[in-house]
mmCIF file of C-alpha atoms in Angstrom:
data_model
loop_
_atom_site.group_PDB
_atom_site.id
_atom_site.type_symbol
_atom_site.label_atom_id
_atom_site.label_comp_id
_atom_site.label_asym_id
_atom_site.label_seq_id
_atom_site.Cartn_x
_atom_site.Cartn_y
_atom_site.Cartn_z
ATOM 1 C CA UNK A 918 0.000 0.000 0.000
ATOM 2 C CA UNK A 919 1.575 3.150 -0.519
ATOM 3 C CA UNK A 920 1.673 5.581 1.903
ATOM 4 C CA UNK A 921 -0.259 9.151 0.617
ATOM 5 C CA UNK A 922 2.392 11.665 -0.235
ATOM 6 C CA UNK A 923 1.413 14.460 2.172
ATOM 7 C CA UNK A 924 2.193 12.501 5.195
ATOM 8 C CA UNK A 925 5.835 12.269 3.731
ATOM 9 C CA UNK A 926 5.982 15.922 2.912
ATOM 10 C CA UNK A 927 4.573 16.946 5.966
ATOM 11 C CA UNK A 928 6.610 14.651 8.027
ATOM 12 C CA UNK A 929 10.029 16.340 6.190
ATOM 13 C CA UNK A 930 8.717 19.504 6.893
ATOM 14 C CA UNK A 931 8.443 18.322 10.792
ATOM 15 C CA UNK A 932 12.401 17.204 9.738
ATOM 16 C CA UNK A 933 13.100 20.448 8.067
ATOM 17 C CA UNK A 934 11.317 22.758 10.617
ATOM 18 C CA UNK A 935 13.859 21.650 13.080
ATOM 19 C CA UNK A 936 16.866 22.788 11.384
ATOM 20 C CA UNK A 937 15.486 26.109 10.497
ATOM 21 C CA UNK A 938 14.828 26.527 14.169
ATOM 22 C CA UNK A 939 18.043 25.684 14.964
ATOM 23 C CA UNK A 940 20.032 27.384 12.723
ATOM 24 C CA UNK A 941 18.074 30.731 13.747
ATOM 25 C CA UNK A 942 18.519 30.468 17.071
ATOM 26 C CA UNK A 943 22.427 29.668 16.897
ATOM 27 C CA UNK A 944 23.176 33.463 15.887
ATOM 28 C CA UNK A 945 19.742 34.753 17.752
ATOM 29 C CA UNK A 946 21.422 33.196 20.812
ATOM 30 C CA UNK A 947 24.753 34.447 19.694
ATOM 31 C CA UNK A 948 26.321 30.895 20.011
ATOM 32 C CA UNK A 949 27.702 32.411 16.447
ATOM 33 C CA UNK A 950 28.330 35.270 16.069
ATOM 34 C CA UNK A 951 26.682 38.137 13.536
ATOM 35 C CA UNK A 952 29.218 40.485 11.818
ATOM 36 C CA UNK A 953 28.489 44.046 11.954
ATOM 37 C CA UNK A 954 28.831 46.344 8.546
ATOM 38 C CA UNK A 955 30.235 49.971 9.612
ATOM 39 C CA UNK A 956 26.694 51.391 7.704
ATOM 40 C CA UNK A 957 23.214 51.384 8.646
ATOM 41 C CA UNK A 958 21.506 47.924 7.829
ATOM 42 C CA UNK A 959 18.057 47.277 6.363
ATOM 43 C CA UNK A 960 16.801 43.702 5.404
ATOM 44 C CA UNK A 961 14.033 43.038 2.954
ATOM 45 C CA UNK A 962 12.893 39.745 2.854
ATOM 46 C CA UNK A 963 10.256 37.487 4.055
ATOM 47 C CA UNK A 964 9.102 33.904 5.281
ATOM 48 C CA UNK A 965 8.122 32.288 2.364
ATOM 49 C CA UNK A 966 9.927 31.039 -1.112
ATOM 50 C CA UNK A 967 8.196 32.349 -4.347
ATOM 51 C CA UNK A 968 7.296 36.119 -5.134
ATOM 52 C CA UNK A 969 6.194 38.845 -2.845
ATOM 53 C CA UNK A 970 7.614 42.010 -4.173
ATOM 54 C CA UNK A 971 11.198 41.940 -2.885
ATOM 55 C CA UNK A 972 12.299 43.090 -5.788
ATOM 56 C CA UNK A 973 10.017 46.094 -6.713
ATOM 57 C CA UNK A 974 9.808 46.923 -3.248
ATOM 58 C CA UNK A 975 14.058 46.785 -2.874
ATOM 59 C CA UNK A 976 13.859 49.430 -5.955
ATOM 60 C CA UNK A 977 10.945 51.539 -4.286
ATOM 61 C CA UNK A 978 12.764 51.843 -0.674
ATOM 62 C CA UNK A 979 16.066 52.397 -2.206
ATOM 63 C CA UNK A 980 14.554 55.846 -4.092
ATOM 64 C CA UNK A 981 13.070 56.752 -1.522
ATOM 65 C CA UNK A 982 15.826 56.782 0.366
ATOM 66 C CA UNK A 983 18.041 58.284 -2.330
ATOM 67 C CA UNK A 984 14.955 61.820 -2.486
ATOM 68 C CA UNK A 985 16.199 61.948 1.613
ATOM 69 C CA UNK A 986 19.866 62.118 -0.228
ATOM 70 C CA UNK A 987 21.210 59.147 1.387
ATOM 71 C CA UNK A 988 23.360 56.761 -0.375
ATOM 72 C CA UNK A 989 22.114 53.448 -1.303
ATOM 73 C CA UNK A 990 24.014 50.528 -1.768
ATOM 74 C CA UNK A 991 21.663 47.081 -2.431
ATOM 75 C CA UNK A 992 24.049 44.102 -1.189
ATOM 76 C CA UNK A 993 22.525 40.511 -2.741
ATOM 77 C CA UNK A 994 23.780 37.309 -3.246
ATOM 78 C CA UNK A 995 22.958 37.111 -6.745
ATOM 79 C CA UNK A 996 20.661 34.124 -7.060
ATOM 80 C CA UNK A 997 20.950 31.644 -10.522
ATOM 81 C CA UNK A 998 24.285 34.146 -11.567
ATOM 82 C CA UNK A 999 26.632 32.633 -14.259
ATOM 83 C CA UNK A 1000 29.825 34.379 -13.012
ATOM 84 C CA UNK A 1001 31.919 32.626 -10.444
ATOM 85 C CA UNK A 1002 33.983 36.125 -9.360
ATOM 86 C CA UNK A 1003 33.515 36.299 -5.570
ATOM 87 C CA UNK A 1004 32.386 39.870 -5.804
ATOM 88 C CA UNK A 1005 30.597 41.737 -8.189
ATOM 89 C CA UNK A 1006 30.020 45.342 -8.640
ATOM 90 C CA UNK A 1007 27.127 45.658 -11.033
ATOM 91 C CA UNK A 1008 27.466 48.313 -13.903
ATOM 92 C CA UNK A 1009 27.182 48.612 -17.046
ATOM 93 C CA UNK A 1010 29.511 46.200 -18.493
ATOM 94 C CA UNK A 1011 28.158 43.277 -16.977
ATOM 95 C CA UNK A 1012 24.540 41.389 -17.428
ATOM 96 C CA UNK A 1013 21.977 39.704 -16.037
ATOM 97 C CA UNK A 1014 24.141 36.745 -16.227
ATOM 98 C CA UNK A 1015 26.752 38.434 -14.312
ATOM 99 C CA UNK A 1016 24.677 39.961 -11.618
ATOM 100 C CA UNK A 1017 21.735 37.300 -12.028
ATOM 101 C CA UNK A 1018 18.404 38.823 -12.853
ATOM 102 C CA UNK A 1019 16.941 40.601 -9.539
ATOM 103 C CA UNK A 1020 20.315 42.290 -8.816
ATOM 104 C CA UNK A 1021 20.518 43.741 -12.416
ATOM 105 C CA UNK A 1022 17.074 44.917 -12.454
ATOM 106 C CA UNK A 1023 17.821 47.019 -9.606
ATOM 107 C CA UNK A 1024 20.668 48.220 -11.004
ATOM 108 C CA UNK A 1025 19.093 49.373 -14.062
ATOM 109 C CA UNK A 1026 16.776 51.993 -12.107
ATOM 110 C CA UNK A 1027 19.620 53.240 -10.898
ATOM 111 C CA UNK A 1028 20.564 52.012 -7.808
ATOM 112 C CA UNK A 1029 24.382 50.519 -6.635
ATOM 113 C CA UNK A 1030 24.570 46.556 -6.639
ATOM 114 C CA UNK A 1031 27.134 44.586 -5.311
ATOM 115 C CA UNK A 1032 26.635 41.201 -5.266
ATOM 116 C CA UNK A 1033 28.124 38.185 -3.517
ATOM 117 C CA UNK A 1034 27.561 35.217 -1.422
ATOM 118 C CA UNK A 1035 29.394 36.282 1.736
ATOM 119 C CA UNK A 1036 27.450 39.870 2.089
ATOM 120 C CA UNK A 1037 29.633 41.095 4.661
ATOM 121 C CA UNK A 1038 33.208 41.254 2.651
ATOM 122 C CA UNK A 1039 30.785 42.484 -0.164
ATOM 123 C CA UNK A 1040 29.597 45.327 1.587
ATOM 124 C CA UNK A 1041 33.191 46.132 3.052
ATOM 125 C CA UNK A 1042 34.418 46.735 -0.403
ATOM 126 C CA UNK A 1043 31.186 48.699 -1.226
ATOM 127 C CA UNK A 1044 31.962 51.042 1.651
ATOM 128 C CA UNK A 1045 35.365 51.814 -0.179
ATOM 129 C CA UNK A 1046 34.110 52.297 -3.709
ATOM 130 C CA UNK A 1047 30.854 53.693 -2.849
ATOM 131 C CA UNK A 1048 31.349 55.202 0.671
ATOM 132 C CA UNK A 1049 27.283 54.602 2.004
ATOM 133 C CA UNK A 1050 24.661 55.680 3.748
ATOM 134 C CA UNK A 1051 22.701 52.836 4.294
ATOM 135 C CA UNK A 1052 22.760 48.811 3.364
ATOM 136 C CA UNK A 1053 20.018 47.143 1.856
ATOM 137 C CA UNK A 1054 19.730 44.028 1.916
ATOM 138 C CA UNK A 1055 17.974 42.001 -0.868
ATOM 139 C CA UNK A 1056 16.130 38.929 0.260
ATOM 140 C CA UNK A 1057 18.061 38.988 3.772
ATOM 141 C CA UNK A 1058 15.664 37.927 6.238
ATOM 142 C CA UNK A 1059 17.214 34.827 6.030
ATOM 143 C CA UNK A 1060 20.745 35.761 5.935
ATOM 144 C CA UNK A 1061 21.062 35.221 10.089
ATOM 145 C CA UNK A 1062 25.314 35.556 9.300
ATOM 146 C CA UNK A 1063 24.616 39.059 9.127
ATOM 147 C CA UNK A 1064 23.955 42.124 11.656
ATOM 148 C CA UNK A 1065 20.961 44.032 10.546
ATOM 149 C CA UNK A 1066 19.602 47.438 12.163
ATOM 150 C CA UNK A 1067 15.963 47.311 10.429
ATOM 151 C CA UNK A 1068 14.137 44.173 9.697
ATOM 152 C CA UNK A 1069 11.197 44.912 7.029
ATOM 153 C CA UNK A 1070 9.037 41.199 6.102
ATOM 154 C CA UNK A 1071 7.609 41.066 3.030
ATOM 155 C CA UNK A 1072 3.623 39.346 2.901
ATOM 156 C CA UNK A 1073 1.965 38.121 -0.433
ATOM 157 C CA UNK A 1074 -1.634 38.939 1.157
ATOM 158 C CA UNK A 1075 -2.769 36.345 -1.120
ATOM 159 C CA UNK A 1076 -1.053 33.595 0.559
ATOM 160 C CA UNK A 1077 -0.256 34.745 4.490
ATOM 161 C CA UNK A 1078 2.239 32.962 5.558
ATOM 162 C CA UNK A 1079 0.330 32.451 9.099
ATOM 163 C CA UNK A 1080 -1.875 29.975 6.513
ATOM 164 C CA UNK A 1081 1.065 28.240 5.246
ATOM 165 C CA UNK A 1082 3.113 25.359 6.199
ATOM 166 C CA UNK A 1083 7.159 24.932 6.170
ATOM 167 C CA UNK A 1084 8.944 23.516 3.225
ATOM 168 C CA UNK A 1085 8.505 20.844 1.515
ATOM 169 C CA UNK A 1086 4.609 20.488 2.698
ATOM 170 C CA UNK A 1087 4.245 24.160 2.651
ATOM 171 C CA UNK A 1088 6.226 27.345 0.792
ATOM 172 C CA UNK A 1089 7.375 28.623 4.517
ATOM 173 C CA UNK A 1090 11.077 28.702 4.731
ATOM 174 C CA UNK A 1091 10.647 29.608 8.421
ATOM 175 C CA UNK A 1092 8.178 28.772 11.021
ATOM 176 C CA UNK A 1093 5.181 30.874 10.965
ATOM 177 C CA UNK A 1094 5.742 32.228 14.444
ATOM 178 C CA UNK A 1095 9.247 33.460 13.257
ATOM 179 C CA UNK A 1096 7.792 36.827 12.163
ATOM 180 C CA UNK A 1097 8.949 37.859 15.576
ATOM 181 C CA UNK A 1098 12.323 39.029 14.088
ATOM 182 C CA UNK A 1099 10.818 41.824 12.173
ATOM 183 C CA UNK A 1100 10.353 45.514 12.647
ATOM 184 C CA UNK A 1101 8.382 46.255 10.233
ATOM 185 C CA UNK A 1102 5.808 44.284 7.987
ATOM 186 C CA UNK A 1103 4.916 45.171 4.463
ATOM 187 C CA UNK A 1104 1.697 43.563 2.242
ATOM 188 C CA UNK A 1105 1.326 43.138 -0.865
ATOM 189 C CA UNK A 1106 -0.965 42.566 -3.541
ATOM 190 C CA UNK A 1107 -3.947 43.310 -1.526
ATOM 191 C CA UNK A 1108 -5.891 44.486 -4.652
ATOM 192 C CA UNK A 1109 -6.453 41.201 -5.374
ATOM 193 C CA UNK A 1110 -8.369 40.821 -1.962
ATOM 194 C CA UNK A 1111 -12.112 41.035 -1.260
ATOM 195 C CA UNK A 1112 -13.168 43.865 1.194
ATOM 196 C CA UNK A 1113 -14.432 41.042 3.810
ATOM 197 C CA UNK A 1114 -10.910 39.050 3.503
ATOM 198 C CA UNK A 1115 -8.813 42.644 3.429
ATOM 199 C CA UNK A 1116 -10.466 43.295 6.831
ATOM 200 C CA UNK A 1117 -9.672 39.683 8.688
ATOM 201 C CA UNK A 1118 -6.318 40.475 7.040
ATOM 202 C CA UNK A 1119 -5.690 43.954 8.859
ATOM 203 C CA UNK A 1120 -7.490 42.289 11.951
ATOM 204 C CA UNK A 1121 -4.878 39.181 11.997
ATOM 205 C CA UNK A 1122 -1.994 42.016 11.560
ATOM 206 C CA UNK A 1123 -2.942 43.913 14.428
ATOM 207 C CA UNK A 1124 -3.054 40.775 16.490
ATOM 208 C CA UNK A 1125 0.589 40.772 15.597
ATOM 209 C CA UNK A 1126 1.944 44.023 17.391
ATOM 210 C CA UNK A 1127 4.256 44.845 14.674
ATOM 211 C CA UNK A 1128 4.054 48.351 12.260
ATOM 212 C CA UNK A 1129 2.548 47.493 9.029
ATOM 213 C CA UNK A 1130 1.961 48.823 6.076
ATOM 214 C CA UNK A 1131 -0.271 47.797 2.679
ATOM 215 C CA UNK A 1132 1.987 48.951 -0.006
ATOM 216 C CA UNK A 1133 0.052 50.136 -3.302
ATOM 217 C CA UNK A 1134 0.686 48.707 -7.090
ATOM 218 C CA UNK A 1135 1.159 50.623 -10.153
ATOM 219 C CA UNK A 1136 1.128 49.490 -13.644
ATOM 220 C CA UNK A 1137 2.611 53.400 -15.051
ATOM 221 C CA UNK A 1138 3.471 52.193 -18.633
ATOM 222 C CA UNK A 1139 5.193 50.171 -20.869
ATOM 223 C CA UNK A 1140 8.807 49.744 -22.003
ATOM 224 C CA UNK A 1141 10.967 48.027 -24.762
ATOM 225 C CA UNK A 1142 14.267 46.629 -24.384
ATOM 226 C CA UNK A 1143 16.148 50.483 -24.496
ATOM 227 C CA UNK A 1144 13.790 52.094 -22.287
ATOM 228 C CA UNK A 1145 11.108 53.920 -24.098
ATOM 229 C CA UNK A 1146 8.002 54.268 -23.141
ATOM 230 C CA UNK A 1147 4.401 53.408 -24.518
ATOM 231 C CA UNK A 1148 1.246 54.272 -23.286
ATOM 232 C CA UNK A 1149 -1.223 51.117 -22.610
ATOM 233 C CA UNK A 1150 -3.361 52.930 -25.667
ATOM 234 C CA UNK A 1151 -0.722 51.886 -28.106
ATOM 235 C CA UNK A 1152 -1.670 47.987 -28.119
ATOM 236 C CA UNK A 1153 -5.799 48.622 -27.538
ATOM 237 C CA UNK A 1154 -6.315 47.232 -31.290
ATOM 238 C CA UNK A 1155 -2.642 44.483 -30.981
ATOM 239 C CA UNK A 1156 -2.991 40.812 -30.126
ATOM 240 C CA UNK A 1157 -0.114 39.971 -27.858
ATOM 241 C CA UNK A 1158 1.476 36.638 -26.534
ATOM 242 C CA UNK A 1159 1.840 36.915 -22.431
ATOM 243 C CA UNK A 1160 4.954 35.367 -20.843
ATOM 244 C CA UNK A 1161 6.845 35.346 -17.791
ATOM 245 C CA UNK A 1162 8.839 33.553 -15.385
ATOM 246 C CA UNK A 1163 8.179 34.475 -11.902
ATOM 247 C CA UNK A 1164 7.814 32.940 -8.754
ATOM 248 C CA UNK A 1165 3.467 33.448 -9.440
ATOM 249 C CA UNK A 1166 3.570 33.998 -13.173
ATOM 250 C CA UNK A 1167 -0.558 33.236 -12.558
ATOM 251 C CA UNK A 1168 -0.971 36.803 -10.747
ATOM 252 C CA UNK A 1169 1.179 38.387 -13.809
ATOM 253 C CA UNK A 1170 -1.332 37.351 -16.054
ATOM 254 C CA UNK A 1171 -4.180 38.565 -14.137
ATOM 255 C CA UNK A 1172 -2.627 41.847 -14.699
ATOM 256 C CA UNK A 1173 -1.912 41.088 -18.359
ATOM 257 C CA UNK A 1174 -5.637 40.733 -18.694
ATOM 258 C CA UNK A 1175 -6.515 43.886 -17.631
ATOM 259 C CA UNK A 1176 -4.585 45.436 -19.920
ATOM 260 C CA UNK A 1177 -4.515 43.623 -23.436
ATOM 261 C CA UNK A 1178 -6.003 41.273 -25.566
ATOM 262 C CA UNK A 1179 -4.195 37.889 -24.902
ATOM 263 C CA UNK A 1180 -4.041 35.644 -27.295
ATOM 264 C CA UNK A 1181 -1.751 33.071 -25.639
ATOM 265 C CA UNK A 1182 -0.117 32.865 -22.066
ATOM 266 C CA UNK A 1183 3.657 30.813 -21.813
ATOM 267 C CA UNK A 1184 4.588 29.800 -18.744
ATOM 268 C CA UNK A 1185 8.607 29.798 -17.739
ATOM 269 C CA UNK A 1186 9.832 28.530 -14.219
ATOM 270 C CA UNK A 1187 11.409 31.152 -12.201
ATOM 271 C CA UNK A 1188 14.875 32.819 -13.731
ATOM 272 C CA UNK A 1189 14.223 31.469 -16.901
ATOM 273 C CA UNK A 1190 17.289 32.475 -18.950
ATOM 274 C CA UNK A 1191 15.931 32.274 -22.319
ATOM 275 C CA UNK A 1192 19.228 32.091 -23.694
ATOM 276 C CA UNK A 1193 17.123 29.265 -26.464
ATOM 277 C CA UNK A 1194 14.144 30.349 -26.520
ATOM 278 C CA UNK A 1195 12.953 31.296 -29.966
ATOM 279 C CA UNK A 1196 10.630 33.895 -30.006
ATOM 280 C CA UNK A 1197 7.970 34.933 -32.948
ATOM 281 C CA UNK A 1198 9.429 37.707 -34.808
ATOM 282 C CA UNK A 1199 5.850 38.998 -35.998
ATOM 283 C CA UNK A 1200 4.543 38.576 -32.646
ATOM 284 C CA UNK A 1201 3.684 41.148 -30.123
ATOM 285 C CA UNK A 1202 5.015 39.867 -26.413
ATOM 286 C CA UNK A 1203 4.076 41.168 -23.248
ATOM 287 C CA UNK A 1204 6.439 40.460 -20.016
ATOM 288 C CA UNK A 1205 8.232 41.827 -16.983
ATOM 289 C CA UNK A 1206 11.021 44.130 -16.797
ATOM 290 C CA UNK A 1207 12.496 41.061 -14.860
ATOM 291 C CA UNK A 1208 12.218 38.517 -17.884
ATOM 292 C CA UNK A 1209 12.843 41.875 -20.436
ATOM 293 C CA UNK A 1210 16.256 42.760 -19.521
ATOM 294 C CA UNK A 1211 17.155 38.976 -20.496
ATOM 295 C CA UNK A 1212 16.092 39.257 -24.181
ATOM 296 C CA UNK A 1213 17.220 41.431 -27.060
ATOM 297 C CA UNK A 1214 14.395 41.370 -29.169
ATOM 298 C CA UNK A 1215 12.384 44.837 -30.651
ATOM 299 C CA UNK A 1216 8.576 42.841 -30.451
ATOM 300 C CA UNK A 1217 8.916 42.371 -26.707
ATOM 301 C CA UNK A 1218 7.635 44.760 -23.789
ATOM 302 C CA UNK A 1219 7.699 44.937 -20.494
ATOM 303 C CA UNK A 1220 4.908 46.366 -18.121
ATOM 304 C CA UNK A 1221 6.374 48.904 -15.664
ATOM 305 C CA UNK A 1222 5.528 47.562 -12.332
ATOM 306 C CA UNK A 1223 5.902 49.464 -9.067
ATOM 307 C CA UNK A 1224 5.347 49.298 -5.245
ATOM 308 C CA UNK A 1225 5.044 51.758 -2.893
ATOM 309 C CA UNK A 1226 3.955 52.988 0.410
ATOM 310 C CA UNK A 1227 2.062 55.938 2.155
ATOM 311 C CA UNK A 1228 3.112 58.644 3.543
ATOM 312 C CA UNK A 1229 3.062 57.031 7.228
ATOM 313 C CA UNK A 1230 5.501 54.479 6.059
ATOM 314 C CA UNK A 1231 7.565 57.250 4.490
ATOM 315 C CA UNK A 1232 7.715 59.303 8.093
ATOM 316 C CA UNK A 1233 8.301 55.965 9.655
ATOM 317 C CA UNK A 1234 11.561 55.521 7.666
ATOM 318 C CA UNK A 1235 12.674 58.979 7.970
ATOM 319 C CA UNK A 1236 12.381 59.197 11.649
ATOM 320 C CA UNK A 1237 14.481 55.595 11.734
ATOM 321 C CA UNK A 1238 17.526 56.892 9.454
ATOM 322 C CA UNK A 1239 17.792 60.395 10.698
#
């Protein structure tokens, strides 16, 4: 007889649960030590694998903070990079294959990158070249090794991660209760919520006792490959072919729909490289800047997405780094 797969998965995640625990509490317990960088710290990151804005919202913070004319440096491992050089200062002679895709994507709005595994000898040698403010760091909440000053969690508010289970049964990296360790909680994609399940959302939050904030989406315009910009009126009368490859390339496509008339949807896993993909040459695609910056093609375009905050999140920050 065999035995029904989500006892196994849950019984691994029992397994796995453990060892996250564990290796939290050996630097929360300082049984390891955290190294300190000599610049203000701020994490993003959050509980869960798969998408919940890190990205957009790394890009949105670091702005802001550049308007209060600090200097930003964004310090990330590079996740899925080609390039096997223990550092990496993004610019404009390397690629998304250098930098990996996130990183380079926040370079090209025109924020500082340095990328490499070990985040503390990467952010020493961006303190010489780039002499900073403030760290951030990209998709840190995780990265224990490391002594941060501001913790901010990221939450898809379509899948809480108080609803989810750990890895492999669940998408939780963490356990659930784990949210302890931030200062600040961020949610996203709350648009997609219904106004009953948006208020047992903010009442769960509050149970929490942490700030939050519901950051706000907008879909500005589109842009090709060399950054120029189209209105959403310039495809009203085009057929276009959707494609991404995201953590949740589903709630991309909800968005696509708004927007356009889809005649096909392609689904990539996450980082998709598509260094052999073949695409249509009298085709009209539709994609993230994320997937964008990866192909050199004239019929492909890229929906401008941004996050951002109110202006109590904005005070909140400013009061924090000054």
């Amino acid at each position: 007889m065999l035995v029904d797969l989500r006892i196994i998965l849950k019984f691994l995640s029992y397994i796995y649960g453990f060892f996250a625990v564990l290796r939290r509490l050996i630097y929360e317990k300082g049984l390891i030590k955290k190294k300190k960088l000599p610049v203000y710290t701020i994490s993003v990151g959050n509980l869960s694998v798969g998408g919940t804005g890190k990205t957009p919202f790394t890009i949105y913070l670091s702005k802001l903070l550049k308007n209060k004319n600090k200097k930003v440096v964004v310090l990330s491992r590079g996740y899925k990079r080609k390039s096997k050089e223990k550092i990496i200062i993004c610019d404009n002679d390397k690629t998304f294959s250098d930098c990996g895709d996130e990183p380079y994507l926040i370079f090209k709005n025109g924020i500082n990158v340095v990328v490499s595994s070990d985040r503390y000898k990467a952010g020493l040698k961006a303190k010489n070249i780039f002499n900073p403010d403030i760290f951030i760091l990209d998709d840190g909440f995780q990265h224990f090794q490391l002594h941060r000053d501001l913790n901010i969690l990221m939450v898809d508010a379509t899948k809480p991660f108080w609803k989810d289970n750990l890895l492999p049964y669940g998408r939780l990296r963490e356990p659930a209760s784990f949210y302890k360790y931030a200062d600040i909680i961020i949610i996203t994609k709350t648009q997609a919520l219904q106004e009953k399940k948006l208020k047992d959302l903010e009442g769960y939050l509050k149970s929490l006792n942490k700030p939050y904030f519901f950051a706000k989406e907008r879909f500005s315009h589109i842009v090709d490959k060399d950054g120029n910009i189209y209105d959403f009126s310039f495809f009203k009368d085009k057929k276009v072919i959707a494609f991404a490859g995201l953590g949740n390339n589903k709630q991309f496509f909800d968005i696509v729909k708004r927007y356009f008339n889809v005649e096909k949807f392609i689904e990539f896993p996450d980082h998709f490289d598509y260094k052999d993909y073949k695409f249509e040459k009298d085709k009209i695609y539709i994609t993230t800047e994320k997937d964008l910056i990866k192909i050199n093609q004239e019929n492909i375009f890229a929906i401008k997405y941004e996050i951002f905050c109110d202006k109590e999140f904005e005070e909140l920050i400013n009061g924090i780094i000054n």
